[in-house]
Tab-separated table of C-alpha atoms in Angstrom:
chain	number	residue	atom	x	y	z
A	1	UNK	CA	-14.228	-14.029	-0.638
A	2	UNK	CA	-11.611	-16.769	-0.400
A	3	UNK	CA	-13.341	-18.205	2.661
A	4	UNK	CA	-16.712	-18.198	0.884
A	5	UNK	CA	-15.193	-19.875	-2.174
A	6	UNK	CA	-13.648	-22.671	-0.112
A	7	UNK	CA	-16.802	-22.982	2.022
A	8	UNK	CA	-18.682	-24.175	-1.069
A	9	UNK	CA	-16.443	-27.257	-1.136
A	10	UNK	CA	-17.357	-28.552	2.338
A	11	UNK	CA	-19.026	-31.990	2.387
A	12	UNK	CA	-21.094	-32.512	5.548
A	13	UNK	CA	-21.816	-36.220	5.062
A	14	UNK	CA	-19.919	-39.474	5.553
A	15	UNK	CA	-18.017	-40.380	2.411
A	16	UNK	CA	-15.960	-43.385	3.574
A	17	UNK	CA	-17.036	-46.979	4.054
A	18	UNK	CA	-15.528	-47.228	7.558
A	19	UNK	CA	-17.673	-44.286	8.692
A	20	UNK	CA	-20.825	-46.281	7.987
A	21	UNK	CA	-19.750	-49.173	10.239
A	22	UNK	CA	-20.818	-48.923	13.929
A	23	UNK	CA	-17.378	-50.204	14.994
A	24	UNK	CA	-15.438	-48.197	12.371
A	25	UNK	CA	-14.189	-51.419	10.790
A	26	UNK	CA	-11.603	-50.476	8.178
A	27	UNK	CA	-10.351	-47.425	10.072
A	28	UNK	CA	-6.653	-47.972	10.814
A	29	UNK	CA	-5.040	-44.494	10.977
A	30	UNK	CA	-6.240	-41.347	12.754
A	31	UNK	CA	-4.295	-38.089	12.485
A	32	UNK	CA	-4.071	-35.156	14.843
A	33	UNK	CA	-2.714	-31.662	14.130
A	34	UNK	CA	-1.739	-28.768	16.345
A	35	UNK	CA	0.146	-25.477	16.274
A	36	UNK	CA	1.976	-24.739	19.537
A	37	UNK	CA	3.319	-21.232	20.004
A	38	UNK	CA	6.615	-20.401	21.673
A	39	UNK	CA	5.817	-18.839	25.046
A	40	UNK	CA	5.806	-15.057	24.808
A	41	UNK	CA	6.207	-15.061	21.014
A	42	UNK	CA	3.096	-15.207	18.822
A	43	UNK	CA	5.140	-15.260	15.596
A	44	UNK	CA	7.095	-18.455	16.287
A	45	UNK	CA	5.366	-21.828	16.543
A	46	UNK	CA	5.734	-25.552	16.063
A	47	UNK	CA	3.405	-27.122	13.489
A	48	UNK	CA	2.804	-30.774	14.320
A	49	UNK	CA	1.117	-33.742	12.694
A	50	UNK	CA	0.889	-37.152	14.316
A	51	UNK	CA	-0.738	-40.317	13.005
A	52	UNK	CA	-2.006	-42.933	15.442
A	53	UNK	CA	-3.087	-46.499	14.858
A	54	UNK	CA	-6.774	-47.223	15.384
A	55	UNK	CA	-8.189	-48.538	17.658
A	56	UNK	CA	-4.945	-49.039	19.645
A	57	UNK	CA	-4.066	-45.297	19.468
A	58	UNK	CA	-0.314	-45.865	19.254
A	59	UNK	CA	1.834	-43.259	17.480
A	60	UNK	CA	2.908	-44.429	14.003
A	61	UNK	CA	4.277	-41.154	12.620
A	62	UNK	CA	5.177	-37.682	13.844
A	63	UNK	CA	6.269	-34.512	12.068
A	64	UNK	CA	7.353	-31.250	13.691
A	65	UNK	CA	8.531	-28.020	12.069
A	66	UNK	CA	9.305	-24.673	13.618
A	67	UNK	CA	7.484	-22.055	11.545
A	68	UNK	CA	7.426	-18.258	11.362
A	69	UNK	CA	3.900	-16.873	11.576
A	70	UNK	CA	3.538	-13.792	9.387
A	71	UNK	CA	-0.268	-13.478	9.065
A	72	UNK	CA	-1.813	-11.481	11.930
A	73	UNK	CA	-4.561	-13.010	14.049
A	74	UNK	CA	-8.007	-11.833	12.975
A	75	UNK	CA	-11.057	-13.324	14.730
A	76	UNK	CA	-12.883	-15.715	12.410
A	77	UNK	CA	-9.909	-16.052	10.065
A	78	UNK	CA	-7.506	-18.124	12.207
A	79	UNK	CA	-7.164	-20.688	9.402
A	80	UNK	CA	-5.359	-18.215	7.134
A	81	UNK	CA	-2.737	-17.862	9.889
A	82	UNK	CA	-2.270	-21.560	10.706
A	83	UNK	CA	-3.596	-23.923	8.015
A	84	UNK	CA	-0.841	-23.433	5.385
A	85	UNK	CA	1.707	-25.009	7.763
A	86	UNK	CA	-0.610	-27.947	8.511
A	87	UNK	CA	-1.242	-28.515	4.792
A	88	UNK	CA	2.531	-28.641	4.272
A	89	UNK	CA	2.811	-31.267	7.035
A	90	UNK	CA	0.174	-33.428	5.338
A	91	UNK	CA	1.974	-33.022	2.000
A	92	UNK	CA	5.305	-34.070	3.548
A	93	UNK	CA	3.661	-37.173	4.979
A	94	UNK	CA	2.166	-38.076	1.598
A	95	UNK	CA	5.592	-37.755	-0.019
A	96	UNK	CA	7.642	-39.507	2.673
A	97	UNK	CA	5.280	-42.131	4.124
A	98	UNK	CA	2.218	-42.400	1.866
A	99	UNK	CA	1.165	-45.708	3.471
A	100	UNK	CA	0.679	-43.836	6.784
A	101	UNK	CA	-1.675	-41.236	5.332
A	102	UNK	CA	-4.425	-40.667	7.933
A	103	UNK	CA	-7.971	-41.641	7.015
A	104	UNK	CA	-9.328	-38.814	9.158
A	105	UNK	CA	-7.814	-35.756	10.876
A	106	UNK	CA	-8.801	-34.414	14.296
A	107	UNK	CA	-8.194	-30.684	14.516
A	108	UNK	CA	-7.773	-28.524	17.616
A	109	UNK	CA	-10.431	-25.963	16.653
A	110	UNK	CA	-13.874	-25.613	15.097
A	111	UNK	CA	-15.449	-26.783	11.870
A	112	UNK	CA	-18.980	-25.663	10.986
A	113	UNK	CA	-19.277	-24.167	14.475
A	114	UNK	CA	-17.965	-20.832	13.204
A	115	UNK	CA	-19.251	-17.331	12.376
A	116	UNK	CA	-19.326	-18.091	8.660
A	117	UNK	CA	-19.624	-21.871	8.945
A	118	UNK	CA	-16.011	-22.429	7.947
A	119	UNK	CA	-13.610	-22.914	10.833
A	120	UNK	CA	-10.067	-24.248	10.742
A	121	UNK	CA	-11.198	-27.911	10.519
A	122	UNK	CA	-13.293	-27.162	7.402
A	123	UNK	CA	-10.477	-25.136	5.848
A	124	UNK	CA	-7.894	-27.898	6.379
A	125	UNK	CA	-10.343	-30.554	5.188
A	126	UNK	CA	-11.160	-28.801	1.918
A	127	UNK	CA	-7.488	-28.070	1.132
A	128	UNK	CA	-6.280	-31.637	1.877
A	129	UNK	CA	-9.533	-33.400	0.878
A	130	UNK	CA	-9.235	-35.512	4.027
A	131	UNK	CA	-12.153	-36.175	6.379
A	132	UNK	CA	-11.719	-33.650	9.213
A	133	UNK	CA	-13.334	-33.127	12.617
A	134	UNK	CA	-13.195	-29.966	14.720
A	135	UNK	CA	-12.624	-30.487	18.451
A	136	UNK	CA	-12.621	-27.323	20.586
A	137	UNK	CA	-12.223	-26.932	24.349
A	138	UNK	CA	-14.299	-23.742	24.539
A	139	UNK	CA	-17.624	-22.670	23.055
A	140	UNK	CA	-17.397	-20.231	20.164
A	141	UNK	CA	-20.322	-17.880	20.754
A	142	UNK	CA	-21.995	-17.801	17.373
A	143	UNK	CA	-25.600	-17.873	16.049
A	144	UNK	CA	-27.018	-17.132	19.502
A	145	UNK	CA	-25.006	-19.818	21.295
A	146	UNK	CA	-23.778	-18.487	24.643
A	147	UNK	CA	-22.028	-19.980	27.636
A	148	UNK	CA	-24.796	-18.891	30.027
A	149	UNK	CA	-26.307	-20.588	33.066
A	150	UNK	CA	-28.636	-22.701	30.879
A	151	UNK	CA	-25.638	-23.961	28.897
A	152	UNK	CA	-23.735	-24.770	32.094
A	153	UNK	CA	-26.799	-26.571	33.477
A	154	UNK	CA	-27.025	-28.683	30.320
A	155	UNK	CA	-23.359	-29.635	30.752
A	156	UNK	CA	-23.937	-30.552	34.408
A	157	UNK	CA	-26.808	-32.812	33.328
A	158	UNK	CA	-24.424	-35.010	31.313
A	159	UNK	CA	-23.716	-37.937	33.590
A	160	UNK	CA	-21.348	-40.315	31.820
A	161	UNK	CA	-18.311	-39.928	29.634
A	162	UNK	CA	-19.536	-39.772	26.043
A	163	UNK	CA	-22.921	-38.179	26.874
A	164	UNK	CA	-23.872	-35.420	24.447
A	165	UNK	CA	-26.324	-32.651	23.623
A	166	UNK	CA	-26.692	-30.670	20.351
A	167	UNK	CA	-25.630	-27.062	19.889
A	168	UNK	CA	-28.610	-25.537	18.107
A	169	UNK	CA	-28.258	-21.913	17.021
A	170	UNK	CA	-31.077	-19.366	16.863
A	171	UNK	CA	-31.200	-20.134	13.135
A	172	UNK	CA	-32.446	-23.612	14.108
A	173	UNK	CA	-29.342	-25.241	12.671
A	174	UNK	CA	-27.372	-27.791	14.704
A	175	UNK	CA	-23.813	-26.444	14.500
A	176	UNK	CA	-22.101	-29.055	16.622
A	177	UNK	CA	-22.351	-31.250	19.675
A	178	UNK	CA	-21.218	-30.973	23.280
A	179	UNK	CA	-19.566	-34.210	24.369
A	180	UNK	CA	-18.469	-34.789	27.963
A	181	UNK	CA	-15.157	-36.453	28.840
A	182	UNK	CA	-13.433	-36.477	32.227
A	183	UNK	CA	-16.308	-34.279	33.523
A	184	UNK	CA	-15.389	-31.424	31.153
A	185	UNK	CA	-16.995	-30.624	27.785
A	186	UNK	CA	-15.644	-30.793	24.268
A	187	UNK	CA	-17.277	-28.951	21.372
A	188	UNK	CA	-17.301	-31.253	18.341
A	189	UNK	CA	-18.222	-30.056	14.862
A	190	UNK	CA	-18.066	-31.288	11.281
A	191	UNK	CA	-14.974	-30.269	9.330
A	192	UNK	CA	-15.217	-32.070	5.994
A	193	UNK	CA	-16.412	-35.422	4.599
A	194	UNK	CA	-17.932	-36.624	7.870
A	195	UNK	CA	-21.363	-36.448	9.507
A	196	UNK	CA	-21.818	-34.948	12.970
A	197	UNK	CA	-22.937	-38.292	14.425
A	198	UNK	CA	-19.830	-40.055	13.098
A	199	UNK	CA	-17.608	-37.203	14.272
A	200	UNK	CA	-18.939	-37.409	17.831
A	201	UNK	CA	-18.638	-41.201	18.003
A	202	UNK	CA	-15.093	-41.172	16.661
A	203	UNK	CA	-13.948	-38.433	19.044
A	204	UNK	CA	-15.392	-40.405	21.986
A	205	UNK	CA	-13.622	-43.568	20.874
A	206	UNK	CA	-10.295	-41.669	20.752
A	207	UNK	CA	-10.535	-40.237	24.288
A	208	UNK	CA	-8.404	-41.826	26.971
A	209	UNK	CA	-8.470	-38.508	28.800
A	210	UNK	CA	-10.481	-35.353	28.129
A	211	UNK	CA	-8.705	-34.489	24.846
A	212	UNK	CA	-8.835	-37.088	22.040
A	213	UNK	CA	-5.507	-38.866	21.800
A	214	UNK	CA	-4.443	-37.710	18.296
A	215	UNK	CA	-4.748	-34.023	19.275
A	216	UNK	CA	-3.334	-34.678	22.749
A	217	UNK	CA	-0.241	-36.381	21.345
A	218	UNK	CA	0.274	-33.654	18.734
A	219	UNK	CA	0.118	-31.047	21.512
A	220	UNK	CA	2.348	-32.871	24.033
A	221	UNK	CA	5.002	-33.773	21.475
A	222	UNK	CA	5.102	-30.350	19.830
A	223	UNK	CA	5.584	-28.651	23.204
A	224	UNK	CA	8.364	-31.083	24.016
A	225	UNK	CA	9.930	-30.310	20.612
A	226	UNK	CA	9.837	-26.582	21.410
A	227	UNK	CA	11.349	-27.211	24.850
A	228	UNK	CA	14.242	-29.146	23.348
């Protein structure tokens, strides 16, 4: 019920002026979030938020907190396990460095590409009211989408970094987009307050390697934090 209530708040269109500009003029800060678990312990993790300059993609801000995970993992409800810690990180940033508040968040996970159309990127977006984009490394098999030979053939047909094809479910709805980077696919979907086209273009512009830099830096730095 809670998921359905929050789902009603998702905005699937561009709401910001910079999103309407082909070069994203006016976009200066892009955030990335990640939860890295301690190896061998699924109840202890590091919640991380980084903010990068745009388009230079240099780290302006980083926040790491070790957190105790008490909510069990249930497929389709990952957000209830992880999002509260990410919301707290955004709130800390707004209190400590409000001028560095990100204009968009890239999330390691799915948005509308989800069994009930409300993945972790949607959940975080609605609770923070920030534009959010879901970026997943693997295909969530939902609404008839499967990682079969046809899907693999479509991926092989993508020639250049940034090439895409839509993920259309059996319902006829486009749930996300496959985008190729470093010869391997990413699964991009709308989280909140952004259109799919804008989401895909922004993710591509943030990729130095396969994973967009905001998420990559959040992951690398949180793992280093755990190691230390």
